[in-house]
């Protein structure tokens, strides 16, 4: 078995798919992983893949043209998920997709497809929960939010907020992947990697509180009906790992 | 008329009026898709977005507050009734607008749910509400979701204005028939609630037709697959006296908006009177059919007031009953059931031990087992454990070959319920006798935990030696 290992970015994952495909070892004889690989196996060969924009574009174009643009967007979303087998699953589904067409995503009989759908659905839910639970603090005229997602949800989350608050200045910071999305008033947002120094400076934005944070906490307390108290239900809907930067739980 | 002036801060008012509003159950921001606009704040998403979950596990999607908790009525079940000695407060329109805008920008809420006690008169209160909404939409340029409560007895012009400013408008029926309403809410009149409801539904339909939509509200996509769902033979009146008089002002730019695009909803109290589940669910079906309501909400009665006509103050909140009613409500709207199939005058209440869908299935074992690979949609959707989503997946996957139990599991079919009612390729999953008592026993076991979670846990709990006066060491 040959294992192709790449970095955690879309470009290098697509390059990894390209290299594994054109290694001509056969789909059953290759595995794809994202670095770091925790446990090396004695009988496997590991090949490190460097990102290559040309190869990545070739894969993206092939999926868009030969399968469908909708299929490509599903693939991109699934590659953003944190599951360690996401990349390998995408590879298996692509092998089926090139053979059988875009409709293959409905064929739950294939294990790879079932797994792909499971990852995609979970990723979608993670995106919605950060759309729901991202909380902004007001610093002058800028609204700043910190999130700690497991997967790379920053892009779809920002898409939502750029529609929701087009005429506000806001920043969303992904503390895990150290990326920030900046949205100036009435224009497109952009996403950039943060240096350590910038990241440390932005961490302090969480200390800003005003009368509305206090009012929100009071409202949150008062809206619950005491006679119906149900912490298990609350926990089901609002898991603890999602509560890290949420105003009412700090 | 004297006005009592007090110097409550916005924080105090928020606490008082949130406390007063929390027994209203509707907190949904769903039903309308609206893109954001430059210069405005907010958008709306048809699926709705919940922003938090309170300690009682209910979602917080909208800022749910009353305009005022002063009330001229003395409804026995209500915390804000005239005869109760509670702290009273009234928001000013600007206070509400500020709260909504600031909360919305911080992503705490998806919009506003504005209701009110009847302050001075229905006209006065409704006017205050309309003024608030108008400020919010036009001065504060808010483009998010607004759910407004129509005050029974308010003039038509104001209802029309509220409908044009809000996304959803609701009128609380509270009780399913006029006798119960007379008993518990002597100041209210059943016709005063039903008449504006008919008018609003007619106005919504007329406005929908005017912009090239069907007069009926959009329903879940699954209903297209189900031939005999409750919405399929609906008739909506769009003419005559079933319409509100939309004021001349509606031609203004300020009011040029779709009329209540997210439809209308209502709420009924469960457990305050002797009304049966059959009555509640039949009334819901009628409301869906006749007034095209988008939702009917049920609110388990929380004993707040001492009164001879009401359950005692220490009686348990009927949470499980409320849960069963919601399950049945979903069966009406998503599964093509009708109220008469679920309950009958001989069995007027839902079985507490198993859910209504399982209950129906075990009483109709002649239909089962069905073959997953060939069964039509309206049969398959009635299998416990198969819902609209998994049904859609089954139908798509059937084009690519036969299904197995393994594939069904991966599609999200709940096999612990479904396995008693389906075959895959002619075989059942296990060796299962198709026998009512056996299946009921097994399904009761599946539901046991859920039932326990909803049951009243204050009366039964694990005994502890500390109950007998012993104290823990070192205390």
mmCIF file of N, CA and C in Angstrom, chain B residues 30-33 46 168 204 208 211-224 231 234 260-263 288 292-295 333-334:
data_model
loop_
_atom_site.group_PDB
_atom_site.id
_atom_site.type_symbol
_atom_site.label_atom_id
_atom_site.label_comp_id
_atom_site.label_asym_id
_atom_site.label_seq_id
_atom_site.Cartn_x
_atom_site.Cartn_y
_atom_site.Cartn_z
ATOM 1 N N UNK B 30 -38.743 31.033 10.712
ATOM 2 C CA UNK B 30 -38.750 30.322 9.440
ATOM 3 C C UNK B 30 -39.862 30.810 8.518
ATOM 4 N N UNK B 31 -39.819 30.348 7.287
ATOM 5 C CA UNK B 31 -40.935 30.559 6.380
ATOM 6 C C UNK B 31 -40.683 31.578 5.296
ATOM 7 N N UNK B 32 -39.605 32.340 5.405
ATOM 8 C CA UNK B 32 -39.365 33.324 4.344
ATOM 9 C C UNK B 32 -37.872 33.439 4.052
ATOM 10 N N UNK B 33 -37.551 33.442 2.771
ATOM 11 C CA UNK B 33 -36.177 33.622 2.318
ATOM 12 C C UNK B 33 -36.044 35.031 1.787
ATOM 13 N N UNK B 46 -35.277 30.668 5.022
ATOM 14 C CA UNK B 46 -36.546 29.938 5.093
ATOM 15 C C UNK B 46 -36.538 28.839 6.149
ATOM 16 N N UNK B 168 -44.389 37.296 9.874
ATOM 17 C CA UNK B 168 -45.427 36.355 10.279
ATOM 18 C C UNK B 168 -46.334 37.059 11.264
ATOM 19 N N UNK B 204 -53.609 37.348 2.940
ATOM 20 C CA UNK B 204 -52.344 36.728 2.544
ATOM 21 C C UNK B 204 -52.510 36.091 1.167
ATOM 22 N N UNK B 208 -50.625 37.019 -2.299
ATOM 23 C CA UNK B 208 -49.801 36.009 -2.978
ATOM 24 C C UNK B 208 -50.199 35.904 -4.449
ATOM 25 N N UNK B 211 -48.808 38.667 -6.639
ATOM 26 C CA UNK B 211 -47.410 38.640 -7.081
ATOM 27 C C UNK B 211 -47.080 37.343 -7.805
ATOM 28 N N UNK B 212 -48.123 36.643 -8.278
ATOM 29 C CA UNK B 212 -47.890 35.495 -9.146
ATOM 30 C C UNK B 212 -47.565 34.206 -8.435
ATOM 31 N N UNK B 213 -47.992 34.075 -7.172
ATOM 32 C CA UNK B 213 -47.796 32.811 -6.466
ATOM 33 C C UNK B 213 -49.135 32.104 -6.339
ATOM 34 N N UNK B 214 -49.107 30.861 -5.866
ATOM 35 C CA UNK B 214 -50.371 30.176 -5.604
ATOM 36 C C UNK B 214 -51.017 30.803 -4.376
ATOM 37 N N UNK B 215 -52.357 30.769 -4.262
ATOM 38 C CA UNK B 215 -52.964 31.345 -3.052
ATOM 39 C C UNK B 215 -52.560 30.601 -1.782
ATOM 40 N N UNK B 216 -52.286 29.290 -1.889
ATOM 41 C CA UNK B 216 -51.890 28.531 -0.699
ATOM 42 C C UNK B 216 -50.410 28.748 -0.382
ATOM 43 N N UNK B 217 -50.088 28.682 0.904
ATOM 44 C CA UNK B 217 -48.695 28.798 1.340
ATOM 45 C C UNK B 217 -47.902 27.601 0.827
ATOM 46 N N UNK B 218 -46.590 27.786 0.694
ATOM 47 C CA UNK B 218 -45.735 26.656 0.342
ATOM 48 C C UNK B 218 -45.734 25.671 1.504
ATOM 49 N N UNK B 219 -45.734 24.388 1.163
ATOM 50 C CA UNK B 219 -45.650 23.348 2.196
ATOM 51 C C UNK B 219 -44.415 22.517 1.951
ATOM 52 N N UNK B 220 -44.084 21.626 2.912
ATOM 53 C CA UNK B 220 -42.903 20.787 2.768
ATOM 54 C C UNK B 220 -42.955 20.038 1.433
ATOM 55 N N UNK B 221 -41.775 19.906 0.793
ATOM 56 C CA UNK B 221 -41.704 19.308 -0.544
ATOM 57 C C UNK B 221 -42.273 17.897 -0.558
ATOM 58 N N UNK B 222 -42.144 17.222 0.555
ATOM 59 C CA UNK B 222 -42.578 15.825 0.628
ATOM 60 C C UNK B 222 -44.056 15.696 0.271
ATOM 61 N N UNK B 223 -44.845 16.758 0.539
ATOM 62 C CA UNK B 223 -46.280 16.690 0.239
ATOM 63 C C UNK B 223 -46.576 16.499 -1.243
ATOM 64 N N UNK B 224 -45.596 16.863 -2.119
ATOM 65 C CA UNK B 224 -45.804 16.628 -3.552
ATOM 66 C C UNK B 224 -45.870 15.145 -3.865
ATOM 67 N N UNK B 231 -53.376 19.163 2.768
ATOM 68 C CA UNK B 231 -53.359 20.426 2.030
ATOM 69 C C UNK B 231 -53.840 20.264 0.593
ATOM 70 N N UNK B 234 -57.474 21.961 -0.508
ATOM 71 C CA UNK B 234 -57.760 23.139 0.273
ATOM 72 C C UNK B 234 -58.357 24.224 -0.618
ATOM 73 N N UNK B 260 -47.337 39.545 5.173
ATOM 74 C CA UNK B 260 -47.007 38.373 5.999
ATOM 75 C C UNK B 260 -46.488 37.189 5.168
ATOM 76 N N UNK B 261 -45.304 37.357 4.529
ATOM 77 C CA UNK B 261 -44.823 36.303 3.624
ATOM 78 C C UNK B 261 -44.595 34.959 4.317
ATOM 79 N N UNK B 262 -44.385 34.970 5.628
ATOM 80 C CA UNK B 262 -44.166 33.699 6.321
ATOM 81 C C UNK B 262 -45.475 33.152 6.891
ATOM 82 N N UNK B 263 -46.585 33.746 6.517
ATOM 83 C CA UNK B 263 -47.878 33.178 6.887
ATOM 84 C C UNK B 263 -48.338 33.511 8.290
ATOM 85 N N UNK B 288 -55.433 24.403 9.560
ATOM 86 C CA UNK B 288 -54.541 24.264 8.403
ATOM 87 C C UNK B 288 -55.344 24.292 7.107
ATOM 88 N N UNK B 292 -55.305 28.068 6.178
ATOM 89 C CA UNK B 292 -53.965 27.923 5.627
ATOM 90 C C UNK B 292 -52.892 28.373 6.620
ATOM 91 N N UNK B 293 -53.067 28.046 7.873
ATOM 92 C CA UNK B 293 -52.078 28.413 8.872
ATOM 93 C C UNK B 293 -50.753 27.719 8.589
ATOM 94 N N UNK B 294 -49.669 28.395 8.882
ATOM 95 C CA UNK B 294 -48.366 27.796 8.648
ATOM 96 C C UNK B 294 -48.024 26.845 9.803
ATOM 97 N N UNK B 295 -48.340 27.234 11.004
ATOM 98 C CA UNK B 295 -48.065 26.374 12.160
ATOM 99 C C UNK B 295 -49.167 26.519 13.200
ATOM 100 N N UNK B 333 -48.601 17.455 8.802
ATOM 101 C CA UNK B 333 -47.979 18.369 7.837
ATOM 102 C C UNK B 333 -46.925 17.714 6.945
ATOM 103 N N UNK B 334 -46.320 16.631 7.396
ATOM 104 C CA UNK B 334 -45.230 16.039 6.629
ATOM 105 C C UNK B 334 -45.481 14.595 6.199
#
